[in-house]
Tab-separated table of C-alpha atoms in Angstrom:
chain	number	residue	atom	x	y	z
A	26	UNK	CA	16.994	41.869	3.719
A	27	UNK	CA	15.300	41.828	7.517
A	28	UNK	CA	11.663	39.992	6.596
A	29	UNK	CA	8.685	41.093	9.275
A	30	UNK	CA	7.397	38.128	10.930
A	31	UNK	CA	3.767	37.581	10.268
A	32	UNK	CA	1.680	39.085	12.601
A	33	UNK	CA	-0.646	35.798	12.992
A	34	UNK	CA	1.206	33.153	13.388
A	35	UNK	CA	-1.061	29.491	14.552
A	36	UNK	CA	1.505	27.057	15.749
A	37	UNK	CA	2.494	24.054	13.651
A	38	UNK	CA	0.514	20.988	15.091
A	39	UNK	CA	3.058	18.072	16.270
A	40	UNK	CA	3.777	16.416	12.168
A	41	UNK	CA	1.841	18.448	10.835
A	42	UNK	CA	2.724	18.870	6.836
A	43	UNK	CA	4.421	21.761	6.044
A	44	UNK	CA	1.748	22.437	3.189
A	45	UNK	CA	-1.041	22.574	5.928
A	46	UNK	CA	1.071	24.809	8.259
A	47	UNK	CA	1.597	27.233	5.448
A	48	UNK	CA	-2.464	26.827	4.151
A	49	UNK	CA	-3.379	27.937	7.762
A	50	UNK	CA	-1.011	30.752	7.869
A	51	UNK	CA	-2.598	32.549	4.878
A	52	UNK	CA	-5.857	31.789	6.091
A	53	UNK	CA	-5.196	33.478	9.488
A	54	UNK	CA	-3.533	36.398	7.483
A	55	UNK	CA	-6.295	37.018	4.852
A	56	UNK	CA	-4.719	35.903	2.184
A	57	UNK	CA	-3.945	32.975	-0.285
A	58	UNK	CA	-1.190	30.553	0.092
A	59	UNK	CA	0.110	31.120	-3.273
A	60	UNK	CA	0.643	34.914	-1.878
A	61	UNK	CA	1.964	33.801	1.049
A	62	UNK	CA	4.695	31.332	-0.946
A	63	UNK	CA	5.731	34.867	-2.645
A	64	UNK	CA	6.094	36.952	0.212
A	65	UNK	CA	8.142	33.964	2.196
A	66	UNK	CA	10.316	33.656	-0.770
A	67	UNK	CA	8.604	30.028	-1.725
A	68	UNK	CA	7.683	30.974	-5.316
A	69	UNK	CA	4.268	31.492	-6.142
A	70	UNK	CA	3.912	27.835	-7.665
A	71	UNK	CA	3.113	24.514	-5.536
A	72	UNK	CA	3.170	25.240	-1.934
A	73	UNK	CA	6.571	22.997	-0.864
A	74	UNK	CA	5.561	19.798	0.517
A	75	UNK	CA	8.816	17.477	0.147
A	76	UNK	CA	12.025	18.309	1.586
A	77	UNK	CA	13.661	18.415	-1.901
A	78	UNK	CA	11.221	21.297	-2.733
A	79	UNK	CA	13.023	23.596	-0.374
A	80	UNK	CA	16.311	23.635	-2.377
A	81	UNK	CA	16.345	27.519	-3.532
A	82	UNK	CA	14.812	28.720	-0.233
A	83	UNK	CA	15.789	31.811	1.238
A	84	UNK	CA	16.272	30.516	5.165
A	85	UNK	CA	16.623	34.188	6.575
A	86	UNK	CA	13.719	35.279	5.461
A	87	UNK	CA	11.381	31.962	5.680
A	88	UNK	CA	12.876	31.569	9.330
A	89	UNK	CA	12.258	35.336	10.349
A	90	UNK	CA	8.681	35.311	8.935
A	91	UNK	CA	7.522	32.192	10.288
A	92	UNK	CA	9.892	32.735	13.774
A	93	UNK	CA	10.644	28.677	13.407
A	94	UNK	CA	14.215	27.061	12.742
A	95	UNK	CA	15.480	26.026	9.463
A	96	UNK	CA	15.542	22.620	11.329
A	97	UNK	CA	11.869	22.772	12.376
A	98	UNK	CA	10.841	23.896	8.968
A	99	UNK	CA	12.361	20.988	6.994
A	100	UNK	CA	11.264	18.716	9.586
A	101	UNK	CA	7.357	19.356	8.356
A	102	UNK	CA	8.708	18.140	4.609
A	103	UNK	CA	8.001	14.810	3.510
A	104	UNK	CA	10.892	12.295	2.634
A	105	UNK	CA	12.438	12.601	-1.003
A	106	UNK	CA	11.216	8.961	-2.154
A	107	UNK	CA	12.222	9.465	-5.813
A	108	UNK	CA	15.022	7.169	-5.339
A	109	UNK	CA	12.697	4.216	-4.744
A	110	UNK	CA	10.534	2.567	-6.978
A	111	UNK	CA	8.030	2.192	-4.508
A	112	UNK	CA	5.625	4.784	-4.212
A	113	UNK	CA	5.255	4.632	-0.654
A	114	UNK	CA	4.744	8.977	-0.248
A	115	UNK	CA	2.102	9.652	-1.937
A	116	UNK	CA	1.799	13.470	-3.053
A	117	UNK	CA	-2.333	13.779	-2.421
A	118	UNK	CA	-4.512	13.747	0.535
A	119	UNK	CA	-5.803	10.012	0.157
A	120	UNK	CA	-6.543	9.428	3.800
A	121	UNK	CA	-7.592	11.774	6.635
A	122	UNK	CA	-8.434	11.794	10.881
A	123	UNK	CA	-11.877	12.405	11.196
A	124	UNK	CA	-11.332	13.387	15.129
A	125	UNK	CA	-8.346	15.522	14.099
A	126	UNK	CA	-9.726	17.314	10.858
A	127	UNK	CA	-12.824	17.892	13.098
A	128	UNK	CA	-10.946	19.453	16.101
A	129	UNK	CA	-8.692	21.860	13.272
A	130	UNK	CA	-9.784	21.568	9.770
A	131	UNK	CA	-7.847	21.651	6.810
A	132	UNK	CA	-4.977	20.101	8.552
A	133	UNK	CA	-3.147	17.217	7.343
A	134	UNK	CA	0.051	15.496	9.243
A	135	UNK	CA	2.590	13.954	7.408
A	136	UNK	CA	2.355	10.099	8.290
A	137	UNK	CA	-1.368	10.497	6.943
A	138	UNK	CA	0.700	10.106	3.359
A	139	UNK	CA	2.484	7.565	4.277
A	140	UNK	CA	1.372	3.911	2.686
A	141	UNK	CA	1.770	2.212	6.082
A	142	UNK	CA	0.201	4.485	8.130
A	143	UNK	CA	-3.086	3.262	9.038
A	144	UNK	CA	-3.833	4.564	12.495
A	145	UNK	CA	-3.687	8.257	13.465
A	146	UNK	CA	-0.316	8.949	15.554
A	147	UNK	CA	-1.701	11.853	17.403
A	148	UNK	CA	-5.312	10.039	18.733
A	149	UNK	CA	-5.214	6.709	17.720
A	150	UNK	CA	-8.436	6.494	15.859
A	151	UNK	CA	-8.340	4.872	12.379
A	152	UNK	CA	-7.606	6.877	9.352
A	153	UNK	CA	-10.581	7.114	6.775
A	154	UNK	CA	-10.315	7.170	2.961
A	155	UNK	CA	-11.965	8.783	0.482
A	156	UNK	CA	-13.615	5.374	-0.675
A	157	UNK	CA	-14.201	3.391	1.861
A	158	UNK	CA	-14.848	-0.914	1.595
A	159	UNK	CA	-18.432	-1.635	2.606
A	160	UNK	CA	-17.002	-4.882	4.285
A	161	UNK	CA	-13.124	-6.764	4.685
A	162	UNK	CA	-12.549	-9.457	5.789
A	163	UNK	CA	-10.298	-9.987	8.939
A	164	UNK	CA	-7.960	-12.183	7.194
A	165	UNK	CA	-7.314	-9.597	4.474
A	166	UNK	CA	-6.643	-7.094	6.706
A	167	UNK	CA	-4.467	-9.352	9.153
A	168	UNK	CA	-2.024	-9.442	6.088
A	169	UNK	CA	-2.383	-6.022	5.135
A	170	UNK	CA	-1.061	-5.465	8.819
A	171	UNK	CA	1.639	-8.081	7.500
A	172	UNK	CA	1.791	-5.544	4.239
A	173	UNK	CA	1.837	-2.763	6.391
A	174	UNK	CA	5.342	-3.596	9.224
A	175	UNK	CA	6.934	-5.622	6.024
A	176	UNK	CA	7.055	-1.953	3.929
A	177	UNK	CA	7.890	0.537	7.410
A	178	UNK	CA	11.352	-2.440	8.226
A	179	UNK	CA	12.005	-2.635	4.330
A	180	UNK	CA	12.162	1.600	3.688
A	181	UNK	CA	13.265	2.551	8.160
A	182	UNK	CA	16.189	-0.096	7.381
A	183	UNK	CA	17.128	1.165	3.948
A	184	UNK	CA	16.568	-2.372	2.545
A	185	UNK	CA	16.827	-2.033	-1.165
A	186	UNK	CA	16.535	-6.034	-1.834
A	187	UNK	CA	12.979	-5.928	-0.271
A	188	UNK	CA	12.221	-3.076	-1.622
A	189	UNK	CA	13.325	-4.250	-4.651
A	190	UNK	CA	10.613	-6.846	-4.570
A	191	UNK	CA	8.133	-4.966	-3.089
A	192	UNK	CA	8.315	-3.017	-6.402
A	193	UNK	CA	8.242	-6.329	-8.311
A	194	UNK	CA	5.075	-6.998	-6.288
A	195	UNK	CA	3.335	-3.573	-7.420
A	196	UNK	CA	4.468	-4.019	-11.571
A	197	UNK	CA	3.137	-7.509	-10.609
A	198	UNK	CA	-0.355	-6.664	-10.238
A	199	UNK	CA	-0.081	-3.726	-12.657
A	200	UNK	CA	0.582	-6.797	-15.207
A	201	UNK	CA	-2.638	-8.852	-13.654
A	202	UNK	CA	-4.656	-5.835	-13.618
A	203	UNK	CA	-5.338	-6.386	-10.162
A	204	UNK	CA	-3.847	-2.747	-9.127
A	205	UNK	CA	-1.505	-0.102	-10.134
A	206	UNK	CA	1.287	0.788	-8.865
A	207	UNK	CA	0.314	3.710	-6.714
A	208	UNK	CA	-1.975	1.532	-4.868
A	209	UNK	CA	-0.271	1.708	-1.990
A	210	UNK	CA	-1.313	4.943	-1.103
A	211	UNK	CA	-4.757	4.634	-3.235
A	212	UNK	CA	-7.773	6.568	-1.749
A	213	UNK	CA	-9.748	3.170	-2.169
A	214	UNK	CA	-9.825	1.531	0.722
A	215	UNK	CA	-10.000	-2.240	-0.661
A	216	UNK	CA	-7.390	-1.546	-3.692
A	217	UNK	CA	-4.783	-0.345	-0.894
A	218	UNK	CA	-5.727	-3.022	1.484
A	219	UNK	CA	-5.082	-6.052	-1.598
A	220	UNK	CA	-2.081	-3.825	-1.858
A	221	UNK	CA	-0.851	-4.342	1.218
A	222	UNK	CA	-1.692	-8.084	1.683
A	223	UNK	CA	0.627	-8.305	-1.801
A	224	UNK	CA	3.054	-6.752	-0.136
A	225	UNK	CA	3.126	-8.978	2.834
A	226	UNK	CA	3.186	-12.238	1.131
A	227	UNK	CA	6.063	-10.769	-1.712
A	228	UNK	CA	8.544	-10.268	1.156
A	229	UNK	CA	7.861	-14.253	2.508
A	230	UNK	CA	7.037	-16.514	-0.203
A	231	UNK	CA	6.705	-14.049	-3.377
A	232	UNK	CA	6.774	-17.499	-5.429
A	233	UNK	CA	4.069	-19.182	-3.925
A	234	UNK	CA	2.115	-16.123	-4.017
A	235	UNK	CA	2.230	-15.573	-7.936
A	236	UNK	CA	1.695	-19.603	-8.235
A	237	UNK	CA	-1.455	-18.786	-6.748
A	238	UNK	CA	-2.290	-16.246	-9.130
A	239	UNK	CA	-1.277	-17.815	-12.280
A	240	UNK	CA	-2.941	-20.869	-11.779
A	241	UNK	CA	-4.451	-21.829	-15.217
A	242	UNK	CA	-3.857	-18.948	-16.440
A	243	UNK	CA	-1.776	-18.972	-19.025
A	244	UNK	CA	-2.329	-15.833	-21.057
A	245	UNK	CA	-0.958	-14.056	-17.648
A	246	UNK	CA	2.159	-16.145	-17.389
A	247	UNK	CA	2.699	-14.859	-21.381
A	248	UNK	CA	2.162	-11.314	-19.888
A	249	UNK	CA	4.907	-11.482	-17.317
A	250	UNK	CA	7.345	-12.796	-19.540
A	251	UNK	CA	6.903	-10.080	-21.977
A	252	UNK	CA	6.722	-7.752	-19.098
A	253	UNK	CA	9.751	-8.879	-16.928
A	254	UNK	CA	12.151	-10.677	-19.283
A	255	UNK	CA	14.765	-10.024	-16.748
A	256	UNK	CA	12.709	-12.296	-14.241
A	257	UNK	CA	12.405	-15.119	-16.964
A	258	UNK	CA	13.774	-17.991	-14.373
A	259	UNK	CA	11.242	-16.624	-11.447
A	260	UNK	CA	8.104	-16.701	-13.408
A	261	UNK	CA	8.596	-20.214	-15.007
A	262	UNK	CA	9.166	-21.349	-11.007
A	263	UNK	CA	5.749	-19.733	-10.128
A	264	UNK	CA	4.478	-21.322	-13.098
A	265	UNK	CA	5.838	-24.631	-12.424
A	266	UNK	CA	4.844	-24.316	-9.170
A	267	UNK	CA	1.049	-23.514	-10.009
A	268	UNK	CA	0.889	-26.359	-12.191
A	269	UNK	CA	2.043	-28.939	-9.358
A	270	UNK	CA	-0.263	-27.157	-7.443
A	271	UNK	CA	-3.764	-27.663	-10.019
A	272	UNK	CA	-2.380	-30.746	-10.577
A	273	UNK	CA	-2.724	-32.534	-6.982
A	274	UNK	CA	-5.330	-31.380	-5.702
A	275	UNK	CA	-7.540	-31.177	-8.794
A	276	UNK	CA	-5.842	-35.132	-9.448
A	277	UNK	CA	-7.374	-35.795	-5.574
A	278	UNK	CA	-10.561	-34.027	-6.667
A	279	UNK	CA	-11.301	-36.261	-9.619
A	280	UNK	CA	-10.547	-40.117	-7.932
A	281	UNK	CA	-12.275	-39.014	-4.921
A	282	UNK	CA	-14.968	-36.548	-5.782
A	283	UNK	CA	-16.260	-37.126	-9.351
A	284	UNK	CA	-18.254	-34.409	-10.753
A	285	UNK	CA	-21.991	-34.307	-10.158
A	286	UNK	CA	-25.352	-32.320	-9.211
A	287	UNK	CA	-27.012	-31.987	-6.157
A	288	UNK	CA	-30.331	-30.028	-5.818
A	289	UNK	CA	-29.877	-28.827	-8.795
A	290	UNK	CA	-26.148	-27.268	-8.656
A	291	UNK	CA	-22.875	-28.079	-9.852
A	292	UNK	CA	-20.009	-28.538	-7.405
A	293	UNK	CA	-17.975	-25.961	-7.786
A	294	UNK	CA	-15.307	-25.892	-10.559
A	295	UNK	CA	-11.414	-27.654	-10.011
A	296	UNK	CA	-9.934	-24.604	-10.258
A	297	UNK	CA	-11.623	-22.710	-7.720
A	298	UNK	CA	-12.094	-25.256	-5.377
A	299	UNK	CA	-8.119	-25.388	-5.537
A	300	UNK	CA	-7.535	-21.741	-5.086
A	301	UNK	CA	-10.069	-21.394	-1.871
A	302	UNK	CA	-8.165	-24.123	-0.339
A	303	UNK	CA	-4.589	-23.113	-1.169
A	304	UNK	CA	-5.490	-19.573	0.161
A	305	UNK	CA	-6.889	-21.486	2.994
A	306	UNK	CA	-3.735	-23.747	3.605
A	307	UNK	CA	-1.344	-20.305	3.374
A	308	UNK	CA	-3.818	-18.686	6.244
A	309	UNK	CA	-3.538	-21.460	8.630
A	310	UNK	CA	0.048	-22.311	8.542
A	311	UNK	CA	1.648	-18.822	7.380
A	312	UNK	CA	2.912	-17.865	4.521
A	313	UNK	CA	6.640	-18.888	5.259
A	314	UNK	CA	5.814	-22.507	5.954
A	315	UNK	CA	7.015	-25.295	3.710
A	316	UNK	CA	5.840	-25.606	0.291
A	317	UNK	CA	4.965	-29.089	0.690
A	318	UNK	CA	3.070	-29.108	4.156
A	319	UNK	CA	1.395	-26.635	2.353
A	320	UNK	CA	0.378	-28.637	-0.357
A	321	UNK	CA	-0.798	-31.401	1.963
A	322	UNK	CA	-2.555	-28.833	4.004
A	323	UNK	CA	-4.226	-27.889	0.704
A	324	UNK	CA	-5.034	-31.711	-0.234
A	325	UNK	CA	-6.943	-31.932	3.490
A	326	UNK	CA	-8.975	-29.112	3.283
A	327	UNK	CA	-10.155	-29.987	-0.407
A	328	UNK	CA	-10.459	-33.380	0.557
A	329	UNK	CA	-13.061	-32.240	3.718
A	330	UNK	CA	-14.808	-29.856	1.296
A	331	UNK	CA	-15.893	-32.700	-0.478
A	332	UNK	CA	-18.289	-34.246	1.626
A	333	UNK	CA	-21.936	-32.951	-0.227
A	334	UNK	CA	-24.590	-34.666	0.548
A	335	UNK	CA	-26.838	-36.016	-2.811
């Protein structure tokens, strides 16, 4: 059957989400999108949005409505990412252009729900969330730039071993409570950011990273083993690896820097003197240096934070 092309037809903006393309059709042709969906022979459910929601579509008639290739069409789709654990696609509008929504609104581009994409593609401002951080820090979002090209190689290259641990990364926090595992592509600015970071030290020195965040902690370590059994050996090396870490530098705290008060405060406590300067130690020489010159790193800068005057 010969469709009519629609007599208003906006051009698709360059990535522009098929979803958007389809919202600004109806609007220009005074009517909903759901009605539009039924006329185009989409259904009259979920306006299509991946590519592996176009599986029963009539191409004749979507391609002589719209006057667009079945090529061009599927090009506005979003990946199929079901395959991966990761949830790098997210399915909702968790970021946006402000210059680009201003300029055309209601329209969304595809890389906008992508978890790396940061910057707009089409003016190069930065993309806003719908919860924005009052402050970060430049060294968490150096890493979350780290985050950010580790996840674009891992899923562009099709490599399923670091994806494999990015996922690990995500259940990870899910376990600490630190995140879930759609936090990639969270609307929070701060949540994704941490996410990100994660993600950047997982795909360098994933051990180190967890020794970090296990230290003292047992009631987490119990967690992950109940959690991952299958990662049994890797956990009890981040464990054994936080404990070597408490122990040396809180053993260098204690002969050199007994407890005591000044004005009135206590120095801070072992264990968070230790993690400052660990995190410290990873900034300054990377997180894919050596264990130990990281450990020695660690015992200088504890052993200069020491110097309070009575």
């Amino acid at each position: 059957m010969t469709v009519r092309s629609l007599p208003f037809r906006p051009p698709p903006v360059r990535d522009e989400l098929l979803s958007s393309w389809i919202g600004r059709l109806a609007k220009a042709n005074h009517c909903s999108a759901e009605e539009l969906c039924g006329y185009l022979g989409l259904g009259q459910g979920r306006v299509p949005e991946r590519i592996n929601d176009l599986g029963q579509v009539d191409w004749a008639r979507l391609c002589s409505a719209v006057q667009l290739t079945q090529h061009e069409i599927a090009a506005m789709t979003l990946p199929d990412a079901t395959h991966h654990g990761v949830q790098y696609v997210s399915r909702h509008d968790f970021q946006y252009c402000p210059r680009c929504v201003e300029k055309i609104p209601d329209l969304v581009l595809r890389h906008w729900r992508l978890a790396w994409s940061i910057t707009c593609e089409t003016c190069g401002l930065a993309l806003a969330t719908n919860y924005p951080a009052k402050y970060v820090s430049g060294r968490l979002r150096g890493r979350a730039l780290r985050g950010v090209e580790a996840l674009k190689t891992a899923v562009a290259t099709n490599n399923l071993a670091r994806l494999r641990r990015v996922d690990l990364t995500m259940h990870l926090m899910a376990v600490l409570e630190i995140a879930n595992l759609r936090a990639l592509t969270s609307g929070n600015e701060r949540e994704r950011l941490m996410a990100l970071a994660a993600v950047g030290v997982s795909v360098t020195r994933p051990v180190l990273g967890a020794a970090i965040i296990l230290r003292g902690n047992e009631r987490m370590v119990f967690e992950l083993r109940r959690a991952f059994p299958q990662h049994r050996r890797v956990i009890e090396q981040a464990r054994g690896l936080s404990q070597d870490l408490g122990q040396r530098l809180s053993g260098r705290w204690k002969t050199e820097y007994p407890t005591r008060k000044t004005h009135g405060t206590s120095r801070p406590g072992a264990s968070v003197s230790a993690l400052k300067a660990a995190r410290q130690a990873i900034s300054e020489l990377g997180a894919g240096a050596n264990g130990g010159a990281l450990l020695t790193r660690a015992d200088a800068i504890w052993k200069s934070s020491g110097d309070v005057k009575s």
